[in-house]
Short mmCIF file of C-alpha atoms in Angstrom, two decimals:
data_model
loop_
_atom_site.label_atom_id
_atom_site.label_comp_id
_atom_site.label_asym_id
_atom_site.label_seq_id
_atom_site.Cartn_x
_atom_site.Cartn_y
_atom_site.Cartn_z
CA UNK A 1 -314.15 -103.72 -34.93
CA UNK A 2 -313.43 -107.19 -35.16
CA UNK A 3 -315.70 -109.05 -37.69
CA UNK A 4 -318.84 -111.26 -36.56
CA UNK A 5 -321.79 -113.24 -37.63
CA UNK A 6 -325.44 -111.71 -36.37
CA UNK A 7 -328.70 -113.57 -35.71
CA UNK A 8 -331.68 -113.20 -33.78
CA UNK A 9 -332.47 -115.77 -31.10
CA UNK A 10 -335.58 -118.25 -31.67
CA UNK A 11 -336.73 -118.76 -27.85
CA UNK A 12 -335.76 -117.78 -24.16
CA UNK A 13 -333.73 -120.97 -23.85
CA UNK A 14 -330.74 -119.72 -23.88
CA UNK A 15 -328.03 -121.71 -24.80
CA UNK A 16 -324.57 -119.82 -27.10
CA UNK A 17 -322.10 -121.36 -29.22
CA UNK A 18 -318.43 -120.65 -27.99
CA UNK A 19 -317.39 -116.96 -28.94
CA UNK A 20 -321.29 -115.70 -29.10
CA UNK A 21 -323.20 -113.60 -26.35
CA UNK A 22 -325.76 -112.10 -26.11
CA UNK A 23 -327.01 -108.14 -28.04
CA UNK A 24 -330.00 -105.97 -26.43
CA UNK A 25 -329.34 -102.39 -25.93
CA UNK A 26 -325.99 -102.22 -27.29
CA UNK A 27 -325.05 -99.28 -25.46
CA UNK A 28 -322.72 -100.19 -23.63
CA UNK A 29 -321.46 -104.05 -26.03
CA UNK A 30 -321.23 -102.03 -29.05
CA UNK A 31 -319.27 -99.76 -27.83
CA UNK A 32 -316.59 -101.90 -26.08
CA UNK A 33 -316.77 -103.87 -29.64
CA UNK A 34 -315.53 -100.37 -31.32
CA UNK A 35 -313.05 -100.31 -28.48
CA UNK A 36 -311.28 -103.94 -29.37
CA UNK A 37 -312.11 -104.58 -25.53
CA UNK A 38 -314.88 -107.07 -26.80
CA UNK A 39 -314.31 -109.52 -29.43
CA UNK A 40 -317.55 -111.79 -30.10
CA UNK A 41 -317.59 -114.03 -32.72
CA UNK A 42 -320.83 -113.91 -33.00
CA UNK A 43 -324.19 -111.28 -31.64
CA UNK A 44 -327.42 -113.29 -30.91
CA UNK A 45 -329.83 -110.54 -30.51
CA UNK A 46 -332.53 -110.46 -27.77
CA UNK A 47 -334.24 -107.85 -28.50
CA UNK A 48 -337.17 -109.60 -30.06
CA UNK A 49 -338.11 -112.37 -27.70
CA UNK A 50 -341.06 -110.17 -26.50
CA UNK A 51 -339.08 -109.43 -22.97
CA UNK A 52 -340.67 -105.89 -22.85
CA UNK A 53 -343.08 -105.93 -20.74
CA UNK A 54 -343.82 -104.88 -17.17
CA UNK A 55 -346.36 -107.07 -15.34
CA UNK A 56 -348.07 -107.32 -11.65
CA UNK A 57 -346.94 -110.44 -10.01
CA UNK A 58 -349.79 -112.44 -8.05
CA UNK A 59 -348.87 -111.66 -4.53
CA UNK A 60 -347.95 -108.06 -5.17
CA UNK A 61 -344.86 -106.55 -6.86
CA UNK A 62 -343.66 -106.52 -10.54
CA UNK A 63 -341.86 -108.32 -12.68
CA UNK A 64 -340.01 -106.64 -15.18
CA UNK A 65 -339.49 -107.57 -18.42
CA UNK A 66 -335.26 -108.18 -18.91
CA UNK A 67 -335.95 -105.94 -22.60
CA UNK A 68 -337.69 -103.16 -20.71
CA UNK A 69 -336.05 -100.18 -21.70
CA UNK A 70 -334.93 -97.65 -19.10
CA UNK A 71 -336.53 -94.97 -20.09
CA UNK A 72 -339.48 -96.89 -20.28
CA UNK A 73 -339.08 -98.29 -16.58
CA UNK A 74 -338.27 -95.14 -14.90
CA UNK A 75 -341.39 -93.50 -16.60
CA UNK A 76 -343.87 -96.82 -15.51
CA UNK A 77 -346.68 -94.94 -13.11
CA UNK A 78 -345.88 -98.16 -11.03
CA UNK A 79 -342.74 -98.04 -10.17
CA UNK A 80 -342.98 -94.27 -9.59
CA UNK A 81 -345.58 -95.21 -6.98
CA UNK A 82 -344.51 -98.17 -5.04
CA UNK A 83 -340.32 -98.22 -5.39
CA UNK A 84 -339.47 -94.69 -6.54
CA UNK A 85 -336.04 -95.01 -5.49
CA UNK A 86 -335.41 -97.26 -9.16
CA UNK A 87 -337.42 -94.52 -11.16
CA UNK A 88 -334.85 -92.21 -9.65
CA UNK A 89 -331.79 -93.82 -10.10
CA UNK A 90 -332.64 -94.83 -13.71
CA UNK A 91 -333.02 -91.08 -14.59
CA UNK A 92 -330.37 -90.55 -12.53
CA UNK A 93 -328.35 -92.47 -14.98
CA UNK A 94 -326.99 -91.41 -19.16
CA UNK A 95 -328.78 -89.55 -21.06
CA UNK A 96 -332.00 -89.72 -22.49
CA UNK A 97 -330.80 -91.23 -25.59
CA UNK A 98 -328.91 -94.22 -23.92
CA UNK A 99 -332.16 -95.07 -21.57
CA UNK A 100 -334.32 -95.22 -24.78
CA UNK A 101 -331.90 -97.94 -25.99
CA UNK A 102 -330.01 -99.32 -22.78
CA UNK A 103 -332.96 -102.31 -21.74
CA UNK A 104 -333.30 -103.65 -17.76
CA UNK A 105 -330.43 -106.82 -17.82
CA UNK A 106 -328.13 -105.37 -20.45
CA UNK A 107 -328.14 -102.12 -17.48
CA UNK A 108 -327.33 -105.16 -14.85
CA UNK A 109 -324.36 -106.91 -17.12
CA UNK A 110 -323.00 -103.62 -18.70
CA UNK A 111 -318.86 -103.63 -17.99
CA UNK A 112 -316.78 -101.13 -15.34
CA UNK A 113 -315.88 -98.09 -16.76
CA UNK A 114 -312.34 -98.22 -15.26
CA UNK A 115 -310.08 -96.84 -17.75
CA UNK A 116 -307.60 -99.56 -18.29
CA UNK A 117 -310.60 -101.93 -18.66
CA UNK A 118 -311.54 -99.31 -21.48
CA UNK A 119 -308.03 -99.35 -23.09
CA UNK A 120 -307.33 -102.68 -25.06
CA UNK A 121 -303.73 -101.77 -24.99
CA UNK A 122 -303.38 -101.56 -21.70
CA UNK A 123 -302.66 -104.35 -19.00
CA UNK A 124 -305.67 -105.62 -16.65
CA UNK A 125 -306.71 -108.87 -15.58
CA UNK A 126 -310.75 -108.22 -16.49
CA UNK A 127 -310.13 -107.73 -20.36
CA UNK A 128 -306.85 -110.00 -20.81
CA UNK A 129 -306.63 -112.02 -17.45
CA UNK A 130 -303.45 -112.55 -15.96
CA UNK A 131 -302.34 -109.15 -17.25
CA UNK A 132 -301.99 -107.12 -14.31
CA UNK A 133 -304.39 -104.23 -12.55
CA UNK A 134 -302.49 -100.92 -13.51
CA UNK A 135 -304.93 -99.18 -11.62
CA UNK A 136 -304.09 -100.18 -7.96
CA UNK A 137 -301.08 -97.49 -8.22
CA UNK A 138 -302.45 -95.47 -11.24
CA UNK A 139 -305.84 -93.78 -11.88
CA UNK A 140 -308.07 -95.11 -8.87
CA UNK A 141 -309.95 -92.35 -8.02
CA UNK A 142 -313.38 -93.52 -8.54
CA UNK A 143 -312.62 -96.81 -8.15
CA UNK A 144 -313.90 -99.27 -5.35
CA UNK A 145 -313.30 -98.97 -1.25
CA UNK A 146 -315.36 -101.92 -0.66
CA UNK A 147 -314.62 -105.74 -1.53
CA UNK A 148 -311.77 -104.81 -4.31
CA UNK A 149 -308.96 -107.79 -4.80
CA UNK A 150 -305.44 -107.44 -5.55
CA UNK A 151 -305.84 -108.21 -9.04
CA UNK A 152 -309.12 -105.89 -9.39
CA UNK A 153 -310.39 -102.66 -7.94
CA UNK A 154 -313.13 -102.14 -10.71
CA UNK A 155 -316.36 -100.46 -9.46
CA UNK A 156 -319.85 -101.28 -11.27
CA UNK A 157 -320.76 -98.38 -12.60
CA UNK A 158 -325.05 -98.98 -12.80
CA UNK A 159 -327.24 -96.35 -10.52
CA UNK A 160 -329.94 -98.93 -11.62
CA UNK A 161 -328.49 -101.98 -9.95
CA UNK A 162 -327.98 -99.85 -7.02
CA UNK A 163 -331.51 -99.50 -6.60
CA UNK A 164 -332.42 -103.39 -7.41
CA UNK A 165 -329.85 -104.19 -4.62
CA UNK A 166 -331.78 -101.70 -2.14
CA UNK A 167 -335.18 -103.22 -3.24
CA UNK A 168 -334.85 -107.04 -2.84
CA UNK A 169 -334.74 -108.12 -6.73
CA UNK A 170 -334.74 -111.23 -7.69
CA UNK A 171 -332.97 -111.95 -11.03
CA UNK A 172 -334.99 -114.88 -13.27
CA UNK A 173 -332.63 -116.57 -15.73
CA UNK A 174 -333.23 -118.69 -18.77
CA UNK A 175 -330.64 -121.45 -19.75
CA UNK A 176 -329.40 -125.10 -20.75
CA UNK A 177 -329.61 -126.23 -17.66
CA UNK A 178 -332.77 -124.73 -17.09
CA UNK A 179 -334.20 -121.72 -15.01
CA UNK A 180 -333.27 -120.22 -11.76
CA UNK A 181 -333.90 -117.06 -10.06
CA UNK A 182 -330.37 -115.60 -8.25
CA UNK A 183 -330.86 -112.28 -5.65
CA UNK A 184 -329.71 -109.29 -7.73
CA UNK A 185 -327.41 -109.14 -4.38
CA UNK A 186 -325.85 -111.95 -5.50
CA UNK A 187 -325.63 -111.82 -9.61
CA UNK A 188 -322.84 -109.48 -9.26
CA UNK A 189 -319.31 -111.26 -7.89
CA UNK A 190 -316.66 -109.63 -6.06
CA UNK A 191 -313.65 -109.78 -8.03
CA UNK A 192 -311.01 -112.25 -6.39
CA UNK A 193 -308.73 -113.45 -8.45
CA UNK A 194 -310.91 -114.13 -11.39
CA UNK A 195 -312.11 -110.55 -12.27
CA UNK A 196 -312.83 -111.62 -15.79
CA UNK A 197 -315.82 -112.58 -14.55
CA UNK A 198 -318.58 -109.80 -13.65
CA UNK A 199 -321.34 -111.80 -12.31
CA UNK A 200 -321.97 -115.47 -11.68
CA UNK A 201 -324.16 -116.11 -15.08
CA UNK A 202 -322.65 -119.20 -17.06
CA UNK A 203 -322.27 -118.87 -21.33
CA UNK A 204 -325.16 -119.38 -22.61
CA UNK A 205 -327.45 -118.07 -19.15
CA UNK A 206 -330.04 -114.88 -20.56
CA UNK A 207 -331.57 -113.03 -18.04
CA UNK A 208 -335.42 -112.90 -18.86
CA UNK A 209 -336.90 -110.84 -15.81
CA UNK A 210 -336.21 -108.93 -12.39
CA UNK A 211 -338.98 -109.32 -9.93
CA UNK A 212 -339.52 -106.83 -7.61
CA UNK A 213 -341.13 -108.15 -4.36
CA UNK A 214 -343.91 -106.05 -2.64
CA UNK A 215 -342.44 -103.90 -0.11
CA UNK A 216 -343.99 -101.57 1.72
CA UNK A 217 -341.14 -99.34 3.17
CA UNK A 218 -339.82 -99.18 -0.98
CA UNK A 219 -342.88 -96.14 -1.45
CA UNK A 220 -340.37 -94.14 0.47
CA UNK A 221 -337.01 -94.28 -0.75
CA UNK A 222 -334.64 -92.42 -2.63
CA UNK A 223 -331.30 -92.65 -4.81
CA UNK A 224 -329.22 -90.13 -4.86
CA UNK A 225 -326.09 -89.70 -6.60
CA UNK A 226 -322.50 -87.49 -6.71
CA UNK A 227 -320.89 -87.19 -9.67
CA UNK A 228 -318.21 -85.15 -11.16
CA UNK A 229 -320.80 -82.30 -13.40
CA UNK A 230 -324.41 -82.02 -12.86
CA UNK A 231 -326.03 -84.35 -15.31
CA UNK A 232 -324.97 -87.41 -17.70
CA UNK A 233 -321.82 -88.78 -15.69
CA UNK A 234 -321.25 -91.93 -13.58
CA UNK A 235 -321.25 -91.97 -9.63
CA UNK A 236 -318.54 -91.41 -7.80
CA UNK A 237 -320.74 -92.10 -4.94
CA UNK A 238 -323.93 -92.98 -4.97
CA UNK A 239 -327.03 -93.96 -2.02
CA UNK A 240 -330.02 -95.83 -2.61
CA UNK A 241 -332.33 -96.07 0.50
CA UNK A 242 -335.81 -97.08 1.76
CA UNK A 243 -336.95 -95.68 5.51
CA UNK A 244 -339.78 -96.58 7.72
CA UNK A 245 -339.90 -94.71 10.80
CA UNK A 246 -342.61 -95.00 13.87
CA UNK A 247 -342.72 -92.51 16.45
CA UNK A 248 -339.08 -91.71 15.87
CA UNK A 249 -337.82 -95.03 15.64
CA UNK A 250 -336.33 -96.97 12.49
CA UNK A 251 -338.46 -100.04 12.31
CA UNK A 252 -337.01 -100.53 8.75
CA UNK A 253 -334.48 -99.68 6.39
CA UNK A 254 -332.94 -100.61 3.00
CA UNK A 255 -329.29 -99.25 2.28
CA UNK A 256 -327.60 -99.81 -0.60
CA UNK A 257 -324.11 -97.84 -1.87
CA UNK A 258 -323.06 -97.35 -5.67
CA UNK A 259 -319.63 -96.86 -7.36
CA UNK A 260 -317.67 -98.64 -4.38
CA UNK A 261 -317.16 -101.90 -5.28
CA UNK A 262 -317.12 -104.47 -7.83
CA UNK A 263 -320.83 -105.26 -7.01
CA UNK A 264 -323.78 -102.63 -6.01
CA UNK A 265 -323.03 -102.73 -2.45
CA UNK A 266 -325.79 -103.69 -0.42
CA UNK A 267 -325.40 -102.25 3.36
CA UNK A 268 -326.79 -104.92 5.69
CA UNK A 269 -324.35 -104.23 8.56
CA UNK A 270 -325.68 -100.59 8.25
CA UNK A 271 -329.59 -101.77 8.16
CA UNK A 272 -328.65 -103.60 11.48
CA UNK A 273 -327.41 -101.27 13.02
CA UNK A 274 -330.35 -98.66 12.22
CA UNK A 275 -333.44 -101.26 13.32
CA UNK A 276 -334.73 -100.20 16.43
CA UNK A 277 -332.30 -96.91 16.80
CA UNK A 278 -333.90 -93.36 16.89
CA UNK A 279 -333.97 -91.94 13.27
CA UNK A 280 -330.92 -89.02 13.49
CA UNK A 281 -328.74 -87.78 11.94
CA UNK A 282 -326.16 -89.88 14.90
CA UNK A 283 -328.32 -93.00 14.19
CA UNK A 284 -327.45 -92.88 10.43
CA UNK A 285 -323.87 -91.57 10.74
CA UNK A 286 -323.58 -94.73 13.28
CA UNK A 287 -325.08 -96.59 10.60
CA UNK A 288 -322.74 -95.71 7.96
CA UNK A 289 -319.67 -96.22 9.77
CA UNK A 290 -320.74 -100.01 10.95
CA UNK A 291 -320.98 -100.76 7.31
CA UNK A 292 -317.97 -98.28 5.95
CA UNK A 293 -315.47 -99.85 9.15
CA UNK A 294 -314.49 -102.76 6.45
CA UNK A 295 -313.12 -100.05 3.73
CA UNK A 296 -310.14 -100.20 2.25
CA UNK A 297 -309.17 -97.30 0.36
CA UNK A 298 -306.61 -96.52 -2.38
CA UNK A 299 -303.75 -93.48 -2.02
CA UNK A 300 -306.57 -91.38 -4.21
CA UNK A 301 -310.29 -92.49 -3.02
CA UNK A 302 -310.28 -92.29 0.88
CA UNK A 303 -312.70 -89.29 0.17
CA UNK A 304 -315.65 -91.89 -1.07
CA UNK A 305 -315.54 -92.99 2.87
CA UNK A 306 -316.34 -89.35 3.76
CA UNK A 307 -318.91 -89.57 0.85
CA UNK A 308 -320.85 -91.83 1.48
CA UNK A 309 -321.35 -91.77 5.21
CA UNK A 310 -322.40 -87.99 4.42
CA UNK A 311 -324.82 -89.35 1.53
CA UNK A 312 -326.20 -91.59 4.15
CA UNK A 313 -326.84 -89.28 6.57
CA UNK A 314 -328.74 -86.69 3.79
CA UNK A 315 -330.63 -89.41 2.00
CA UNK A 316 -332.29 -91.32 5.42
CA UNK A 317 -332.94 -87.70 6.33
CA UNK A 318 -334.51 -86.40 3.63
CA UNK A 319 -336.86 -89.54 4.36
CA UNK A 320 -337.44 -89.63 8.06
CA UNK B 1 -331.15 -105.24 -46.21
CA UNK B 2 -334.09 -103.18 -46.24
CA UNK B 3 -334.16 -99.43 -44.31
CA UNK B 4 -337.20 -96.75 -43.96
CA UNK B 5 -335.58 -93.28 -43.79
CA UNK B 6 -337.72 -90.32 -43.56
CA UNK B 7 -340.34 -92.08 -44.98
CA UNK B 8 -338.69 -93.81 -48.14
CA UNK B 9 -337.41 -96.87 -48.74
CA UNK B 10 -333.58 -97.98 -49.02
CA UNK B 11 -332.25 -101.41 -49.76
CA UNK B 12 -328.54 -101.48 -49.11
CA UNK B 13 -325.61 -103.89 -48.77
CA UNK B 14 -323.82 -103.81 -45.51
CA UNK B 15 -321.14 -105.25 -43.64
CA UNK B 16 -322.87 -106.43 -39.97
CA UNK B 17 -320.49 -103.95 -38.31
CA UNK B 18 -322.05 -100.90 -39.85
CA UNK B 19 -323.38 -98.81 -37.39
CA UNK B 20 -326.64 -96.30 -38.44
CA UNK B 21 -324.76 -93.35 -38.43
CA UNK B 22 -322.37 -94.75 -40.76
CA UNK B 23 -325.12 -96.81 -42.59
CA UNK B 24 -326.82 -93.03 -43.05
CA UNK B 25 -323.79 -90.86 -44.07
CA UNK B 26 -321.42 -93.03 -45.86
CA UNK B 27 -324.49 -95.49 -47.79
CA UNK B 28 -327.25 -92.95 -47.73
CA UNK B 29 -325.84 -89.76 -48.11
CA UNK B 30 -327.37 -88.56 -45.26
CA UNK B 31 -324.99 -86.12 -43.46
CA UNK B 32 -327.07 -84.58 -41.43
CA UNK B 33 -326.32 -86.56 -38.53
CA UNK B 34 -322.94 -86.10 -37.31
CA UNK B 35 -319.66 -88.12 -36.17
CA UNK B 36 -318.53 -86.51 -32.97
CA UNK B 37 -317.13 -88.91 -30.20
CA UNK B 38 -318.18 -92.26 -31.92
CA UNK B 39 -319.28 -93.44 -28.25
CA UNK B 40 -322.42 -92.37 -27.25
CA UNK B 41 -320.93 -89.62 -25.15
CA UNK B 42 -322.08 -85.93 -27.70
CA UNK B 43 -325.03 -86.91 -28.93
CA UNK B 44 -324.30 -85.40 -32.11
CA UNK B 45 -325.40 -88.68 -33.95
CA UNK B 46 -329.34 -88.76 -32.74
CA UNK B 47 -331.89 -89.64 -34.76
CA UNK B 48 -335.41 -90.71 -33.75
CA UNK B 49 -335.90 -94.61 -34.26
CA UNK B 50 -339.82 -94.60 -34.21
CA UNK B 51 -339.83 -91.25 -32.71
CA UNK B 52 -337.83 -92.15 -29.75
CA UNK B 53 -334.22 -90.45 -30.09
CA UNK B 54 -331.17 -92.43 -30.02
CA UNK B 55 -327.67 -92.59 -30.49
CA UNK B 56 -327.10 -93.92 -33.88
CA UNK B 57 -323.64 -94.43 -33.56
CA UNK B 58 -324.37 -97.50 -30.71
CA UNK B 59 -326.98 -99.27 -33.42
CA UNK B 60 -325.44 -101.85 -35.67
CA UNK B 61 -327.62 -101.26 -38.93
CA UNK B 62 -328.56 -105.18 -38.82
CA UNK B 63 -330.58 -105.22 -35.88
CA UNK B 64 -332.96 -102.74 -37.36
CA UNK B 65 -335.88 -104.04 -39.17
CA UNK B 66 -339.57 -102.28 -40.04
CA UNK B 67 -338.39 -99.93 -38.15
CA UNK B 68 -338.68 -95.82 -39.50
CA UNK B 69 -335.77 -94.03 -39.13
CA UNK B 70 -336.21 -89.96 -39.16
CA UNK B 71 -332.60 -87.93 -39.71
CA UNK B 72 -332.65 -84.35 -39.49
CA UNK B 73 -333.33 -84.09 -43.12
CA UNK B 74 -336.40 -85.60 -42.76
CA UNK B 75 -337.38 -83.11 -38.96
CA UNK B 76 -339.98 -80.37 -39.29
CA UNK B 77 -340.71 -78.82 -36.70
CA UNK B 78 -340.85 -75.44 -34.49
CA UNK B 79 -337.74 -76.13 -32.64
CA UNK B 80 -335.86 -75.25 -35.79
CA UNK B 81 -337.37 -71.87 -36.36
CA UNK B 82 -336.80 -70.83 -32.61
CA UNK B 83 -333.69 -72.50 -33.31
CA UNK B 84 -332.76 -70.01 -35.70
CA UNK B 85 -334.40 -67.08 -33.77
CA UNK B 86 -332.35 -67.33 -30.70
CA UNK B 87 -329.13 -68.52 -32.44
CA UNK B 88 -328.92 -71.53 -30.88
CA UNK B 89 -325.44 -72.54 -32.34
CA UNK B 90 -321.95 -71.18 -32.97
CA UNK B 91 -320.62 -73.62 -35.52
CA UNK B 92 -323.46 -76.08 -36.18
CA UNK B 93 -321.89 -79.23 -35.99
CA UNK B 94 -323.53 -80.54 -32.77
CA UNK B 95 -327.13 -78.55 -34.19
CA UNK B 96 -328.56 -81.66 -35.91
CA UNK B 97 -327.88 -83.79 -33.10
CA UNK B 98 -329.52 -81.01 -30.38
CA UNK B 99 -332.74 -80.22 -33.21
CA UNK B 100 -333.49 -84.58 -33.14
CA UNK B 101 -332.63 -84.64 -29.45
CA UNK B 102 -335.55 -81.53 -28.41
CA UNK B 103 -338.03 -83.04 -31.14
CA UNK B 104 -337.51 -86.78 -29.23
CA UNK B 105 -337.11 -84.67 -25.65
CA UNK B 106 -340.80 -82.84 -25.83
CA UNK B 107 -342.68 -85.98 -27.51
CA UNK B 108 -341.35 -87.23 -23.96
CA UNK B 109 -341.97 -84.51 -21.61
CA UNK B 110 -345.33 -84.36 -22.82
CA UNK B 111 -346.07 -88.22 -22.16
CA UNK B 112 -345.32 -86.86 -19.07
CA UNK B 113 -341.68 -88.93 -18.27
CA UNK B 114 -340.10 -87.75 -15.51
CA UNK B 115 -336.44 -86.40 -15.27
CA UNK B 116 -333.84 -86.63 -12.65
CA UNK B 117 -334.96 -82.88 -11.98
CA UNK B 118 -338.41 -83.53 -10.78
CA UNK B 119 -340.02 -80.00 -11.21
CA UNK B 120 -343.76 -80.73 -12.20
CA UNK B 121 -343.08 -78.06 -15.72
CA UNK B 122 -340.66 -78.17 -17.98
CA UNK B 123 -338.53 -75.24 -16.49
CA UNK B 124 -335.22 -74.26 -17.91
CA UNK B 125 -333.78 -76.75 -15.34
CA UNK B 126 -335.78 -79.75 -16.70
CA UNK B 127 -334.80 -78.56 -20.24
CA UNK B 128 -330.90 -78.86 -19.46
CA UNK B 129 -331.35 -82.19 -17.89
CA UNK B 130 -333.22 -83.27 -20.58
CA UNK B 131 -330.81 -82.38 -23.25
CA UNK B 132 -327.62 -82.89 -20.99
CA UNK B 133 -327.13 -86.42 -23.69
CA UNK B 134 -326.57 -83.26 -25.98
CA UNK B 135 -322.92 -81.30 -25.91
CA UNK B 136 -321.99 -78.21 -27.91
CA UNK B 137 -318.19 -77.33 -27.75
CA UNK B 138 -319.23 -73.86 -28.53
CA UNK B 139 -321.11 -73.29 -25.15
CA UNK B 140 -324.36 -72.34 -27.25
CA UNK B 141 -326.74 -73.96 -24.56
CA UNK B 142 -328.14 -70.10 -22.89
CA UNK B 143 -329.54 -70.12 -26.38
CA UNK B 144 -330.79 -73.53 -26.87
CA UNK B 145 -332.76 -73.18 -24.07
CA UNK B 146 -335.36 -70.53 -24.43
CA UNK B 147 -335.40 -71.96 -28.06
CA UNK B 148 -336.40 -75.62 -26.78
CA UNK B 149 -338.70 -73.76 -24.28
CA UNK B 150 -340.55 -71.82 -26.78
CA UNK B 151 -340.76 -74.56 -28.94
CA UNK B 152 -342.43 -76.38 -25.87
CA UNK B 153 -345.13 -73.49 -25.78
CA UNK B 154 -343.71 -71.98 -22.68
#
């Protein structure tokens, strides 16, 4: 591991030298510091600035505190309540270890899992830009369908985010320039041709919240996930979902897909083409396809497609 | 720096990029804990950090202060016994790792936390979940598991 200075920060304010970033969790930083994939000069730890708290916002909804940690989140009585589908995909996520540590942004900002990311050695334009993405003809199988770039075809591997995108979050960041509040829909990029860069957060910009908005239709949803063994593995698919359905009819829906793209994939072309339809298992296959029609698959992934639009179909059942 | 280990006090000298696990074995001499994947991925490393288990080989040492630190030297409790009853381990190296991970585990399950499982007991099904942060090369689990259950009163 490459040597660095550590201190704590002072305020919410933000603001990093050149070389710093930001240290919560660590799950996931530490461990690409180990790897030689990240190189900071210098950890500014967030992990006492008080963000751990989970609060009622005035009209309804919660805020969540950016230091909440995931176990502690998927275990709040409110969120089990009201948006169930985030308690879900949270334990749907590690192992119960990691979500004691892992907190609520450093889940949001943690790095692809895409092996040549993982591999300092190797060539890719998110670690070393410019590089090359050896995994358009090597190992792409769980890699994205949706949105991918010629230089990048990195999928973001949180369950978490998945369910944020689903539920309408709103992401409330601190910085020099001041405070803003970003869609968790859109704090994720889509990887173009400058795939070094995850999300649209400048240096410096700390995440200090997500707000969940009240939403009536989240009190029945669900995540649910594929993955390659039973328990403590990333998606290779993965549906998060919230259904309202009157006399047989889909009056609402949230869709979301995880583990195809670059960015937790919210499915509005899907939600339009649900409102108003009867709630079957056609309606949701229908659904899927609207929003699955723009995929572009890799020689070894097609079978996401099939995924997915089957996930669909089991998850709005399962709550219609 | 300053470190609370099963309850005594340590003052050691370390370089920022010293992780606990390393902080514990190498400046310690605790080697309970153990070195498996490095990564977070065995869970042979876990400790409780104020009773919550975690991966001590994803801490850098520096971040930690007041906080009390409990290593399996410093664990006693009934999971070892039925540990020991039901042979819950071929070679032993992943054993700390699964003893700190059940002791953290039922402290949870009785707070009532949920698991990806859902069942409303802890059932052998909620018990593998729990504990799937937790591998044993040796394929000891069908023991581990009416250890950790008995442990749980079940």
């Amino acid at each position: 591991m490459k040597t660095f200075t550590y201190r704590t920060a002072d305020d919410v304010s933000g603001g990093l030298e050149p070389g710093a970033t930001f240290l919560a969790g660590g799950t996931n930083l530490v461990d690409l510091m180990k790897l030689g994939v990240a190189t900071p000069d210098v950890l500014v730890d967030v992990t006492r600035l008080g963000l751990d708290q989970i609060g009622d916002l005035p009209g309804g909804g919660l805020r969540i505190g950016a230091g909440v940690r995931n176990s502690d989140l998927a275990a709040d009585h409110r969120v089990r309540r009201d948006y169930p589908v985030l308690s879900q995909a949270l334990l749907a996520g590690a192992s119960g270890q990691l979500r004691n540590m892992a907190t609520t942004a450093g889940n949001l900002l943690q790095r692809t899992r895409c092996r040549y990311f993982m591999d300092a050695t190797m060539p890719c334009n998110k670690h070393a830009p410019g590089s090359g993405c050896p995994a358009r003809e090597g190992d792409h199988r769980n890699l994205a369908i949706l949105g991918a770039s010629p230089s990048c075809v990195a999928t973001h591997p949180s369950d978490m985010a998945v369910a944020l995108a689903a539920l309408d979050a709103e992401v409330r960041i601190s910085g020099p320039a001041g405070e803003r509040t970003v869609p968790v829909t859109e704090l994720h990029r889509l990887p173009g041709d400058a795939p070094e860069r995850d999300t649209v957060l400048e240096h410096g910009e700390l995440i200090t919240a997500v707000d969940l908005p009240p939403l009536d239709l989240a009190a029945r949803s669900a995540y649910r996930k594929v993955r390659d063994r039973a328990s403590y593995a990333f998606a290779v698919g993965s549906v998060a979902a919230a259904l309202q359905v009157t006399d047989g009819t889909v009056r609402d829906v949230r869709l979301a897909f995880g583990a195809v793209a670059h960015k937790p994939w919210r499915a509005h072309r899907a939600e339009e083409a649900l409102r108003g339809r009867p709630a079957t298992r056609e309606s949701f296959r229908a659904a899927a396809d609207a929003e699955l029609a723009a995929a572009e698959p890799l020689r070894d992934n097609a079978f996401k497609v099939t995924l997915i639009r089957n996930l669909v179909g089991s998850v709005l059942e399962g709550l219609s | 720096m300053d470190l609370v280990v099963n309850g005594t006090e340590h003052s050691v000298e370390l370089d920022p990029r010293t992780t606990l696990l390393d902080a514990l074995r190498d400046h310690l001499g605790l080697t309970g804990a153990k070195k498996g994947c490095d990564h977070g991925q065995c869970g042979a490393c876990t400790v409780l950090l104020d009773g919550r288990r975690v991966n001590s080989c994803l801490i850098l040492t520096v971040t930690l202060s007041e906080s009390e630190i409990t290593t399996i030297e410093g664990v006693d409790h009934p999971v070892q016994e039925k540990f020991l009853e039901h042979d819950g381990f071929q070679c032993g190296y992943c054993t700390p790792g699964q003893i700190c991970s059940a002791v953290g585990m039922l402290d949870e399950a009785a707070k009532g936390w949920p698991s990806a499982v859902g069942d409303p007991e802890l059932t052998d099904a909620e018990i593998r979940e729990r504990m799937s942060g937790n591998l044993c090369r040796c394929g000891a689990y069908p023991n581990m598991v009416p250890a950790i259950r008995e442990a749980a009163g079940r």
